[in-house]
Coordinates of C-alpha atoms and ligand atoms in Angstrom, one line a residue:
M24 CA -0.1 -0.3 0.0
K25 CA 2.9 2.2 0.7
T26 CA 4.6 1.8 -2.4
L27 CA 1.3 2.3 -4.4
F28 CA 0.9 5.7 -2.5
L29 CA 4.4 6.8 -3.2
S30 CA 4.2 5.9 -6.8
L31 CA 0.9 8.0 -7.0
L32 CA 2.7 10.8 -5.4
M33 CA 5.5 10.8 -7.9
V34 CA 3.1 10.6 -10.8
T35 CA 1.4 13.7 -9.4
G36 CA 4.7 15.0 -8.9
F37 CA 5.7 14.6 -12.7
A38 CA 2.2 16.0 -13.9
C39 CA 3.0 19.2 -11.9
S40 CA 6.4 19.7 -13.5
I41 CA 4.6 19.6 -17.0
N42 CA 2.2 21.9 -16.1
A43 CA 4.8 24.0 -14.5
Q44 CA 7.0 24.4 -17.9
N45 CA 7.4 28.0 -19.0
Q46 CA 5.5 29.2 -16.0
A47 CA 7.1 31.3 -13.4
N48 CA 10.0 28.5 -12.6
Y49 CA 10.9 27.9 -16.5
W50 CA 14.5 27.2 -16.6
Q51 CA 17.0 26.6 -19.7
Q52 CA 20.6 25.6 -19.9
H53 CA 23.3 27.9 -21.5
V54 CA 26.4 27.4 -23.9
D55 CA 29.0 29.6 -24.9
Y56 CA 31.0 28.1 -27.7
T57 CA 34.3 29.2 -28.9
M58 CA 35.9 27.2 -31.7
D59 CA 38.8 27.4 -33.8
V60 CA 38.5 25.2 -37.0
N61 CA 40.9 24.5 -40.1
M62 CA 39.4 23.1 -43.2
D63 CA 41.4 21.4 -45.8
V64 CA 39.5 21.8 -49.1
E65 CA 41.4 19.3 -50.9
S66 CA 40.8 16.3 -48.3
Y67 CA 37.6 17.4 -46.9
Q68 CA 38.8 16.9 -43.6
Y69 CA 39.1 19.5 -40.8
T70 CA 40.3 19.7 -37.4
G71 CA 39.3 21.9 -34.5
T72 CA 39.4 23.1 -30.7
Q73 CA 36.4 23.8 -29.2
K74 CA 36.1 25.3 -25.5
L75 CA 32.4 25.2 -24.1
V76 CA 31.3 27.0 -21.1
Y77 CA 28.2 25.1 -19.8
T78 CA 25.8 26.8 -17.4
N79 CA 23.7 24.3 -15.7
N80 CA 20.4 26.2 -14.8
S81 CA 18.6 23.2 -14.0
P82 CA 17.3 22.5 -10.5
D83 CA 19.7 19.2 -10.9
E84 CA 23.2 18.0 -10.4
L85 CA 24.8 16.5 -13.7
T86 CA 27.2 13.8 -13.6
R87 CA 26.8 13.1 -17.3
V88 CA 26.7 15.2 -20.7
Y89 CA 26.2 14.1 -24.1
Y90 CA 27.3 15.6 -27.2
H91 CA 25.9 14.9 -31.0
L92 CA 28.3 13.8 -33.5
F93 CA 25.9 14.0 -36.4
F94 CA 28.5 13.3 -39.4
N95 CA 29.0 9.8 -37.8
A96 CA 25.6 9.1 -39.5
F97 CA 27.0 9.4 -43.1
Q98 CA 28.9 5.8 -42.6
P99 CA 27.9 2.3 -43.9
G100 CA 26.4 0.5 -41.0
S101 CA 25.3 3.5 -39.2
E102 CA 21.6 4.1 -37.8
M103 CA 20.6 6.3 -40.4
D104 CA 22.1 3.8 -43.1
I105 CA 20.1 0.9 -41.6
R106 CA 17.0 2.8 -41.3
L107 CA 17.2 3.8 -44.9
Q108 CA 17.6 0.4 -45.9
N109 CA 14.5 -0.7 -44.1
I110 CA 12.1 1.7 -44.5
Q111 CA 9.3 1.1 -46.9
D112 CA 9.4 4.8 -48.3
P113 CA 13.1 6.0 -48.3
D114 CA 13.8 9.7 -48.8
R115 CA 14.5 9.8 -52.6
R116 CA 17.5 11.9 -52.3
M117 CA 19.1 9.3 -50.0
I118 CA 19.1 6.4 -52.3
T119 CA 20.4 5.2 -55.7
E120 CA 18.4 4.5 -59.0
D121 CA 18.1 1.0 -58.0
K122 CA 16.7 1.8 -54.5
K123 CA 19.9 1.3 -52.6
S124 CA 21.2 3.2 -49.4
R125 CA 23.6 5.7 -51.1
I126 CA 25.4 5.6 -47.5
A127 CA 25.9 2.1 -47.8
A128 CA 28.0 2.7 -51.0
L129 CA 30.5 5.5 -49.5
K130 CA 34.0 4.8 -49.7
E131 CA 36.5 5.4 -46.8
D132 CA 37.4 8.9 -48.1
E133 CA 33.6 9.9 -48.7
I134 CA 32.1 8.7 -45.5
G135 CA 31.6 11.7 -42.8
Y136 CA 32.9 11.5 -39.4
L137 CA 33.2 13.5 -36.2
H138 CA 35.5 12.2 -33.6
V139 CA 36.7 13.8 -30.2
E140 CA 40.3 13.2 -29.7
S141 CA 40.6 14.9 -26.3
L142 CA 38.2 16.3 -23.7
T143 CA 38.8 17.8 -20.3
Q144 CA 36.4 19.3 -17.9
D145 CA 37.9 22.3 -15.8
G146 CA 41.4 21.0 -16.7
Q147 CA 40.6 17.6 -15.6
K148 CA 40.6 14.7 -18.1
V149 CA 37.1 13.1 -18.2
S150 CA 36.2 9.5 -19.8
F151 CA 34.0 9.5 -23.0
N152 CA 32.6 6.8 -25.2
E153 CA 31.3 7.5 -29.1
E154 CA 28.3 5.5 -29.5
G155 CA 27.2 6.1 -33.3
T156 CA 26.3 9.7 -33.4
V157 CA 26.3 10.3 -29.5
L158 CA 29.3 11.1 -27.4
V159 CA 28.6 9.8 -23.9
V160 CA 30.7 11.8 -21.1
D161 CA 31.0 10.7 -17.7
L162 CA 32.1 13.9 -15.9
A163 CA 35.3 14.4 -13.8
K164 CA 32.9 16.1 -11.2
P165 CA 29.4 16.9 -10.9
I166 CA 27.9 20.1 -12.1
P167 CA 25.7 21.3 -9.3
S168 CA 22.3 23.1 -9.9
G169 CA 23.6 26.7 -10.8
G170 CA 27.2 25.7 -11.6
K171 CA 29.3 26.4 -14.5
T172 CA 31.8 24.1 -16.1
T173 CA 34.1 24.6 -18.9
F174 CA 34.7 21.7 -21.3
E175 CA 37.8 21.8 -23.7
M176 CA 38.2 19.7 -26.6
T177 CA 40.0 18.9 -30.0
F178 CA 38.2 16.9 -32.7
K179 CA 38.6 16.1 -36.3
G180 CA 35.9 15.4 -39.0
Q181 CA 35.6 14.5 -42.5
V182 CA 32.8 16.2 -44.8
P183 CA 30.9 13.3 -46.1
V184 CA 29.7 13.3 -50.0
Q185 CA 26.4 15.2 -50.1
I186 CA 23.8 12.6 -48.9
R187 CA 21.5 14.9 -46.8
R188 CA 21.7 18.3 -45.6
S189 CA 25.3 18.5 -45.3
G190 CA 28.0 17.5 -47.4
R191 CA 30.5 18.2 -50.1
N192 CA 30.0 19.0 -53.8
N193 CA 26.2 18.6 -53.9
K194 CA 24.0 18.4 -57.2
D195 CA 24.2 22.0 -57.7
G196 CA 28.3 21.9 -57.3
V197 CA 28.4 24.0 -54.0
A198 CA 31.6 22.7 -52.1
L199 CA 30.8 22.5 -48.6
S200 CA 27.4 22.7 -46.9
M201 CA 28.3 22.4 -43.3
S202 CA 25.4 21.9 -41.0
Q203 CA 25.4 19.7 -37.9
W204 CA 29.4 19.3 -38.5
Y205 CA 30.8 20.2 -35.0
P206 CA 30.6 18.3 -31.5
K207 CA 27.2 19.6 -30.4
L208 CA 26.1 19.6 -26.5
A209 CA 22.7 18.0 -26.2
E210 CA 20.0 19.7 -24.4
Y211 CA 18.9 18.8 -21.1
D212 CA 15.7 20.4 -20.2
F213 CA 12.7 19.7 -17.8
E214 CA 12.1 16.3 -19.7
G215 CA 15.7 15.3 -19.0
W216 CA 18.3 14.8 -21.7
H217 CA 17.4 14.6 -25.5
A218 CA 20.6 12.8 -26.5
D219 CA 18.8 11.6 -29.6
P220 CA 21.0 9.5 -32.6
Y221 CA 20.8 11.0 -35.7
I222 CA 18.6 8.7 -37.8
A223 CA 16.6 10.7 -40.2
R224 CA 15.8 13.9 -38.9
E225 CA 14.9 16.8 -36.6
F226 CA 16.9 18.6 -34.1
H227 CA 16.8 20.2 -30.6
G228 CA 19.8 22.4 -29.2
V229 CA 20.9 24.6 -26.3
W230 CA 20.6 28.4 -26.4
G231 CA 23.8 30.1 -26.2
D232 CA 26.6 32.1 -28.0
F233 CA 28.8 30.9 -30.5
D234 CA 32.5 32.5 -31.5
V235 CA 33.8 30.8 -34.4
K236 CA 37.1 31.1 -36.2
L237 CA 37.3 29.3 -39.7
T238 CA 40.5 28.9 -41.4
I239 CA 40.1 28.0 -45.2
D240 CA 41.6 28.4 -48.5
K241 CA 41.5 32.2 -49.3
D242 CA 39.4 31.8 -52.5
Y243 CA 36.5 30.3 -50.9
V244 CA 33.7 32.6 -50.0
V245 CA 31.7 31.7 -46.6
G246 CA 28.5 32.4 -45.7
G247 CA 26.4 31.2 -42.6
T248 CA 25.0 31.9 -39.1
G249 CA 27.0 34.7 -37.2
Y250 CA 28.3 38.2 -37.9
L251 CA 31.5 38.5 -39.7
Q252 CA 33.9 40.2 -37.1
N253 CA 36.8 40.8 -39.6
P254 CA 35.2 42.0 -42.9
Q255 CA 37.9 44.5 -43.7
E256 CA 40.5 41.4 -43.6
I257 CA 38.1 39.0 -45.6
G258 CA 36.6 41.0 -48.2
H259 CA 34.5 38.8 -50.7
G260 CA 31.6 41.2 -50.4
Y261 CA 31.5 41.5 -46.6
E262 CA 33.8 44.6 -46.6
A263 CA 32.0 48.2 -46.0
P264 CA 30.7 49.4 -49.4
G265 CA 33.4 51.2 -51.4
T266 CA 36.3 50.4 -49.3
K267 CA 39.6 48.4 -49.6
V268 CA 40.4 45.3 -48.0
K269 CA 43.8 44.6 -46.6
K270 CA 45.7 42.0 -48.5
Q271 CA 46.5 38.9 -46.6
K272 CA 49.5 36.8 -46.9
G273 CA 49.7 33.1 -47.1
K274 CA 47.0 30.7 -48.9
T275 CA 44.2 30.9 -46.3
L276 CA 41.9 33.3 -44.4
T277 CA 40.7 33.0 -41.0
W278 CA 37.2 34.1 -40.9
H279 CA 35.7 35.1 -37.5
F280 CA 32.1 35.0 -36.8
K281 CA 30.1 35.7 -33.6
A282 CA 26.5 34.4 -33.1
P283 CA 24.6 35.6 -29.9
M284 CA 21.5 33.5 -28.6
V285 CA 21.4 30.8 -31.1
H286 CA 21.0 27.2 -30.9
D287 CA 23.0 25.9 -34.0
F288 CA 26.0 27.0 -36.1
M289 CA 25.9 26.5 -40.0
W290 CA 28.2 27.9 -42.5
A291 CA 29.0 26.9 -46.5
A292 CA 31.9 27.8 -48.7
D293 CA 32.4 27.8 -52.3
P294 CA 35.2 29.1 -54.4
D295 CA 32.5 30.2 -57.0
Y296 CA 29.9 32.0 -54.7
V297 CA 28.4 35.3 -56.0
H298 CA 27.8 37.1 -52.9
D299 CA 24.7 39.9 -53.0
T300 CA 23.4 41.9 -49.9
L301 CA 20.2 43.7 -49.7
K302 CA 19.6 46.2 -47.1
M303 CA 16.4 46.3 -45.9
E304 CA 14.4 49.6 -44.6
N305 CA 14.4 48.4 -41.1
G306 CA 17.9 47.8 -41.2
T307 CA 18.3 44.0 -41.5
T308 CA 20.9 43.0 -44.0
L309 CA 20.3 40.0 -46.3
H310 CA 22.9 37.9 -48.0
F311 CA 22.5 36.1 -50.9
L312 CA 25.5 33.2 -51.8
Y313 CA 24.9 31.4 -55.0
K314 CA 27.0 29.6 -57.8
N315 CA 28.4 32.0 -60.3
D316 CA 26.5 30.2 -63.1
P317 CA 24.2 31.9 -65.5
K318 CA 21.7 29.0 -65.0
F319 CA 21.3 30.1 -61.3
E320 CA 21.5 34.0 -61.8
E321 CA 17.9 34.7 -62.8
T322 CA 16.8 32.5 -59.9
W323 CA 18.9 34.0 -57.3
K324 CA 18.4 37.7 -58.5
A325 CA 14.6 37.1 -58.3
V326 CA 14.5 35.7 -54.9
Q327 CA 16.0 38.7 -53.2
P328 CA 13.4 40.9 -53.3
M329 CA 10.8 38.2 -52.3
T330 CA 13.0 37.6 -49.2
A331 CA 12.6 41.3 -47.9
K332 CA 8.9 40.9 -48.9
A333 CA 8.8 37.7 -46.8
M334 CA 10.4 39.0 -43.8
D335 CA 8.5 42.1 -43.8
F336 CA 5.3 39.9 -43.7
F337 CA 6.6 37.7 -41.1
N338 CA 7.7 40.7 -38.9
K339 CA 4.4 42.1 -39.2
N340 CA 2.3 38.8 -38.5
I341 CA 4.3 37.2 -35.9
G342 CA 6.9 39.5 -34.4
P343 CA 10.1 41.4 -35.4
Y344 CA 13.0 38.9 -36.5
P345 CA 15.7 39.9 -33.8
Y346 CA 19.0 39.5 -35.7
D347 CA 20.4 42.0 -37.9
Q348 CA 21.2 39.8 -40.7
Y349 CA 19.8 36.8 -42.5
S350 CA 21.5 34.7 -45.3
V351 CA 19.8 32.6 -48.0
I352 CA 22.6 30.3 -49.3
Q353 CA 22.9 27.8 -52.2
G354 CA 23.9 24.4 -50.7
G355 CA 22.4 21.3 -49.0
D356 CA 19.7 19.1 -50.8
G357 CA 16.4 20.9 -51.0
G358 CA 15.8 23.4 -48.1
M359 CA 16.8 23.4 -44.6
E360 CA 16.4 26.2 -41.7
Y361 CA 19.6 27.0 -39.7
A362 CA 20.0 30.1 -37.3
M363 CA 20.1 33.3 -39.1
G364 CA 20.2 31.5 -42.5
T365 CA 18.9 28.6 -44.8
L366 CA 20.7 26.3 -47.6
I367 CA 18.3 25.8 -50.5
T368 CA 19.5 23.9 -53.3
G369 CA 17.9 23.6 -57.3
G370 CA 18.7 27.1 -58.1
D371 CA 17.3 27.1 -61.9
R372 CA 13.7 27.4 -61.0
P373 CA 12.8 30.7 -59.7
G374 CA 9.2 29.7 -58.3
S375 CA 10.5 26.6 -56.5
V376 CA 13.4 28.5 -54.8
I377 CA 11.2 31.0 -53.9
G378 CA 8.5 29.0 -52.4
T379 CA 11.7 27.1 -50.4
M380 CA 13.0 30.6 -49.4
I381 CA 9.7 31.5 -47.6
H382 CA 9.3 28.3 -45.8
E383 CA 12.9 28.3 -44.5
L384 CA 12.8 31.8 -43.8
A385 CA 9.5 31.3 -41.8
H386 CA 11.5 28.8 -39.8
S387 CA 13.3 31.8 -38.3
W388 CA 10.5 32.2 -36.1
F389 CA 9.2 28.8 -35.8
Q390 CA 12.3 27.0 -34.7
H391 CA 15.2 29.1 -34.6
V392 CA 13.6 31.8 -32.0
L393 CA 10.6 29.8 -30.8
A394 CA 12.8 26.5 -30.5
T395 CA 10.5 23.6 -29.9
N396 CA 11.8 20.0 -29.7
E397 CA 11.6 19.2 -33.0
S398 CA 12.1 15.4 -32.6
K399 CA 9.1 15.3 -30.1
H400 CA 6.7 18.2 -31.5
E401 CA 7.9 18.1 -35.2
W402 CA 4.4 19.3 -36.1
M403 CA 5.1 22.6 -34.1
D404 CA 7.9 23.8 -36.3
E405 CA 6.9 22.1 -39.6
G406 CA 3.4 22.8 -39.1
F407 CA 3.3 26.4 -38.3
T408 CA 5.8 27.2 -40.7
S409 CA 3.8 25.8 -43.3
F410 CA 0.8 27.7 -42.1
I411 CA 2.5 31.1 -42.0
S412 CA 4.3 30.4 -45.4
A413 CA 1.3 29.6 -47.0
L414 CA -0.3 32.7 -45.7
C415 CA 2.9 34.6 -46.7
S416 CA 3.1 33.1 -50.1
N417 CA -0.9 33.9 -50.9
E418 CA -0.3 37.6 -50.2
I419 CA 3.4 38.3 -51.6
R420 CA 3.2 36.2 -54.5
E421 CA -0.5 37.3 -54.9
S422 CA -2.0 33.8 -55.2
N423 CA -5.2 35.0 -53.8
K424 CA -6.3 31.5 -53.0
D425 CA -9.6 31.1 -50.9
N426 CA -8.0 28.6 -48.9
P427 CA -4.4 28.8 -48.9
F428 CA -3.9 25.7 -46.8
E429 CA -5.9 23.4 -49.2
N430 CA -3.1 21.3 -50.2
S431 CA -2.6 20.6 -46.3
Y432 CA -6.3 19.3 -46.0
K433 CA -5.8 17.2 -49.1
G434 CA -2.5 15.5 -47.7
Y435 CA -4.1 15.0 -44.4
Y436 CA -7.5 13.5 -45.8
N437 CA -5.1 11.1 -47.9
L438 CA -3.2 10.2 -44.9
V439 CA -6.6 9.3 -42.9
Q440 CA -7.8 7.2 -45.8
S441 CA -4.4 5.2 -46.0
G442 CA -4.8 3.9 -42.6
K443 CA -1.3 4.8 -41.6
E444 CA -1.7 7.7 -39.7
Q445 CA 0.1 7.8 -36.4
P446 CA -0.5 10.6 -33.6
Q447 CA 1.3 13.8 -34.1
S448 CA 3.0 12.9 -30.5
T449 CA 5.0 10.3 -32.3
H450 CA 8.7 10.8 -32.1
A451 CA 9.9 12.2 -35.7
D452 CA 12.1 9.1 -36.5
R453 CA 9.7 6.6 -34.9
Y454 CA 7.0 7.0 -37.9
E455 CA 6.3 3.6 -39.9
L456 CA 6.6 5.9 -42.9
N457 CA 8.1 8.9 -44.4
F458 CA 4.7 9.6 -45.8
A459 CA 2.9 9.6 -42.5
Y460 CA 5.7 11.5 -40.8
S461 CA 5.5 14.4 -43.4
I462 CA 2.0 14.5 -43.6
A463 CA 1.6 14.6 -39.7
A464 CA 4.2 17.5 -39.3
Y465 CA 3.6 19.7 -42.2
S466 CA 0.2 19.3 -43.1
K467 CA -1.6 18.1 -40.0
G468 CA 0.3 20.8 -38.2
A469 CA -0.6 23.5 -40.5
I470 CA -4.3 22.5 -39.8
F471 CA -3.7 22.6 -36.1
L472 CA -3.5 26.4 -36.6
S473 CA -5.7 27.0 -39.6
Q474 CA -8.6 24.9 -37.8
L475 CA -7.7 26.9 -34.4
G476 CA -8.7 29.9 -36.3
Y477 CA -12.2 28.1 -37.3
V478 CA -12.6 27.6 -33.5
I479 CA -11.3 30.9 -31.8
G480 CA -11.7 33.1 -35.0
Q481 CA -9.1 34.4 -37.5
D482 CA -8.1 37.6 -35.5
K483 CA -7.8 35.7 -32.2
L484 CA -5.7 33.3 -34.1
M485 CA -3.3 35.9 -35.4
E486 CA -3.2 37.4 -31.9
T487 CA -2.4 34.1 -30.3
L488 CA 0.4 33.8 -32.8
R489 CA 1.9 37.4 -31.7
K490 CA 1.6 36.5 -28.2
Y491 CA 3.3 33.2 -28.5
Y492 CA 6.1 34.5 -30.2
A493 CA 6.2 37.6 -27.5
D494 CA 6.1 35.2 -24.6
F495 CA 8.0 32.3 -25.7
K496 CA 11.1 33.9 -28.1
F497 CA 14.3 32.1 -27.2
K498 CA 13.0 29.5 -25.2
H499 CA 12.0 25.9 -25.9
P500 CA 8.0 26.1 -26.1
V501 CA 6.1 23.0 -25.8
P502 CA 2.6 22.0 -27.2
N503 CA 0.7 23.4 -23.9
D504 CA 2.2 26.7 -24.5
I505 CA 0.5 27.4 -27.8
K506 CA -2.6 26.0 -26.3
R507 CA -2.6 28.1 -23.2
T508 CA -1.8 31.2 -25.3
A509 CA -4.6 30.5 -27.4
E510 CA -7.0 30.2 -24.4
K511 CA -5.5 33.4 -22.9
V512 CA -6.0 35.3 -25.9
S513 CA -9.7 33.8 -26.8
G514 CA -11.3 33.2 -23.4
M515 CA -12.1 29.4 -24.6
E516 CA -10.9 26.2 -22.9
L517 CA -8.9 24.1 -25.5
D518 CA -7.2 21.3 -24.1
W519 CA -9.8 19.0 -26.0
Y520 CA -8.4 20.6 -29.0
L521 CA -4.8 19.9 -28.2
T522 CA -5.4 16.4 -27.0
D523 CA -7.6 15.0 -29.7
W524 CA -5.6 16.7 -32.6
T525 CA -2.1 15.9 -31.4
Q526 CA -2.4 13.0 -29.1
T527 CA -4.9 10.7 -31.0
T528 CA -5.9 9.8 -34.5
N529 CA -9.4 10.7 -33.7
T530 CA -11.0 12.3 -36.7
I531 CA -13.7 15.0 -37.3
D532 CA -17.0 14.0 -39.1
Y533 CA -20.2 15.9 -38.5
G534 CA -23.1 15.5 -40.8
I535 CA -26.5 17.0 -41.6
K536 CA -28.9 14.0 -40.6
S537 CA -32.1 15.1 -41.7
V538 CA -34.0 18.4 -42.6
E539 CA -37.6 18.5 -41.9
S540 CA -40.6 20.5 -42.1
N541 CA -41.9 21.7 -38.6
G542 CA -45.0 23.5 -38.6
N543 CA -44.2 27.0 -40.3
G544 CA -40.4 26.5 -39.7
T545 CA -37.7 23.7 -40.4
K546 CA -36.1 21.3 -38.0
I547 CA -32.5 20.5 -38.8
T548 CA -30.7 17.6 -37.3
L549 CA -27.0 17.4 -37.2
E550 CA -24.9 14.4 -36.1
R551 CA -21.4 13.9 -35.0
I552 CA -20.2 10.8 -36.6
G553 CA -16.3 11.1 -35.7
L554 CA -14.7 11.1 -32.2
M555 CA -13.4 14.6 -32.3
P556 CA -15.4 17.1 -30.9
M557 CA -15.7 20.6 -32.9
P558 CA -18.3 23.6 -32.7
Q559 CA -20.5 24.0 -35.9
D560 CA -21.0 26.9 -38.2
V561 CA -24.0 26.2 -40.4
L562 CA -24.7 28.1 -43.4
V563 CA -28.4 28.5 -45.0
V564 CA -29.0 29.5 -48.3
Y565 CA -32.5 30.7 -49.3
N566 CA -34.2 30.5 -52.6
D567 CA -33.6 34.3 -52.9
D568 CA -30.0 33.9 -52.3
T569 CA -30.1 35.6 -49.0
R570 CA -28.0 33.7 -46.4
E571 CA -28.0 33.3 -42.6
T572 CA -25.5 31.3 -40.4
F573 CA -26.2 29.3 -37.1
Y574 CA -23.4 28.8 -34.7
A575 CA -23.4 25.7 -32.2
P576 CA -20.5 26.1 -29.9
L577 CA -19.0 23.1 -28.4
R578 CA -19.9 23.2 -24.6
M579 CA -16.9 22.2 -23.2
M580 CA -15.0 25.0 -24.8
R581 CA -16.8 27.5 -22.7
G582 CA -16.8 30.2 -25.0
E583 CA -17.7 31.4 -28.5
K584 CA -16.1 33.1 -31.3
D585 CA -16.9 36.4 -32.8
N586 CA -19.1 36.2 -36.1
P587 CA -16.7 35.0 -39.0
Y588 CA -19.0 36.7 -41.5
P589 CA -20.1 39.9 -40.2
Q590 CA -21.8 40.8 -43.3
I591 CA -24.3 37.8 -42.5
K592 CA -26.8 37.6 -39.9
R593 CA -25.8 34.9 -37.2
T594 CA -28.0 33.1 -34.8
V595 CA -25.7 31.7 -31.5
L596 CA -27.5 28.4 -30.9
P597 CA -27.5 26.8 -27.5
D598 CA -23.9 24.6 -26.8
W599 CA -23.6 21.2 -28.2
P600 CA -22.3 18.7 -25.4
W601 CA -19.9 16.5 -27.2
A602 CA -21.4 13.4 -26.0
F603 CA -24.8 13.6 -27.6
P604 CA -24.6 12.3 -31.3
T605 CA -26.9 14.4 -32.5
Y606 CA -27.9 18.0 -32.1
E607 CA -31.6 19.7 -33.4
F608 CA -32.3 23.3 -33.8
T609 CA -35.3 25.0 -35.9
I610 CA -35.2 27.9 -38.1
D611 CA -38.5 30.0 -38.5
K612 CA -38.6 29.5 -42.4
P613 CA -40.5 27.0 -44.3
V614 CA -38.2 24.3 -45.7
S615 CA -39.5 25.1 -49.3
S616 CA -37.8 28.3 -48.8
I617 CA -34.2 26.8 -48.3
K618 CA -31.9 26.0 -51.4
A619 CA -29.0 24.6 -49.3
I620 CA -27.5 24.2 -46.1
L621 CA -23.7 23.7 -45.3
I622 CA -21.8 22.8 -42.4
D623 CA -18.7 24.8 -42.1
P624 CA -18.5 27.3 -45.3
S625 CA -15.0 28.1 -44.5
Q626 CA -13.6 24.2 -45.0
L627 CA -11.1 25.1 -42.2
M628 CA -12.6 22.4 -40.1
A629 CA -11.0 19.3 -41.2
D630 CA -14.0 16.8 -41.8
V631 CA -12.9 13.7 -43.1
N632 CA -16.3 13.2 -45.0
G633 CA -17.4 16.3 -46.9
E634 CA -20.4 14.7 -48.6
N635 CA -22.6 14.6 -45.7
N636 CA -22.0 18.3 -44.8
I637 CA -24.3 19.7 -47.3
W638 CA -27.9 19.2 -48.0
Q639 CA -29.6 20.5 -51.1
A640 CA -33.3 21.2 -51.9
E641 CA -34.4 18.3 -54.3
Ligands
ZN722 ZN1 10.4 23.2 -42.8

């Protein structure tokens, strides 16, 4: 009995700490990296030193730390390789034409690796063990709560042939795309350690400051995270306009970057980069680095003013971008977001590169400032990014779609039909199919917000995003934080929405069950067929084309949204308690006067069966 009581207590204690996340006792760890790196552009090997001052702001004493050694994923027999060979729908970028793992085929001088050669803690040697892409470090002495410790290491790496995100000589011919390239301390937060192996995707890092010196062949142009500290020595388009660069002796240049309050550091380098800059009216400098090749020029000129427009859109709709610089760099293998910049490939089609740029730039808000743990909550960064970039695209590219999220809904309905859906709370690496991951993260994640707009109203949704950004920037928000923000803004209770949508595969299916004459009026019966609750907007169109709406709020949301169609008369009906499978209301006009009745004219409610949402007069 006593042990049962104790275990109950522990469960309660754990639940409290979840609820306490991001409240008054929120804490996060802090890192200060100083790195000095030498890149050999002939062998694609590099060596480096790293000094890391680690501040333990947690309430716990730490006896171990972990580092990510991401480049070790690009070796035959790595977890990434084996997963690639076993998943039913492998990423096409990572397989050969005959569907074999490209990682399995890498030769010794083509693989990636990252090895720590020596490591000390406050001058004392510590023991460490490399386990695939993770370095396990048993500390020489514990780091107390509130304490600081300094790690110093030497490391060596080899840049893999481009397989995924990072690598050398990608298909556009970019020499070095350097992301996830340094020994990176794993995050410890209110949930404990997040030393996830690098299997497929998604990252979570420690907030802090980076000071990086990079020595490389002097013909190479470098772009990436961080402000260049020595532009007058470097030149390559970084020098103050109209000034002369001091000529440096030797074959190499040492680039010195500083990046304050970021959780990652990316760079890319190529001897044939063109480097353009664009200074925005608000003072932000945009950098564009792309291959000096006529086939890329048109695209990379077209992308420049669009980047400024997209940044203006996000600044206005989410909140001000907090850094003075952003770089759009040709590199990588598609598009991937990083701190203060992005790597984008496929530079010969302006439309596609502009679309990718909008998405990756949006990640500066939803990931690089609002740093959710992507492995656990992939829908919060990919989904929210997809949502806001669809809105942005619709405005700045003048697409003027009625429903800019239409493709997200189509994708989600396909996933439900396939029977392969897993809850959004699934770890990003643990989906059975890449297809199920990407729809859950991007499409169903975008719908989380667009549909939230249906529930609380569009103005309240946009206010929620602005408050979410203001309250959680430079932190690690969790799903409950976006829900609580929406609750505070709307005055509604939304736990049902977060729970059903993100932690289950329950679906929404409401329908019009019957429309019957009732004296001089009409009785309409709605039914709930799916398990997931939703409030209902019903549009009635009369024979003379006049319109009227009826709104049945969900009882458990304890509130009502504003009329989404102020030009149309709306009647607020009594609440619909979820457990009741049907719901009746009457309108005071005869059935003969009604042309059609439609559930959710906005189509923002993700109803998996649209056919029963409409009733038409015979
Ligand atoms: Zn994305």
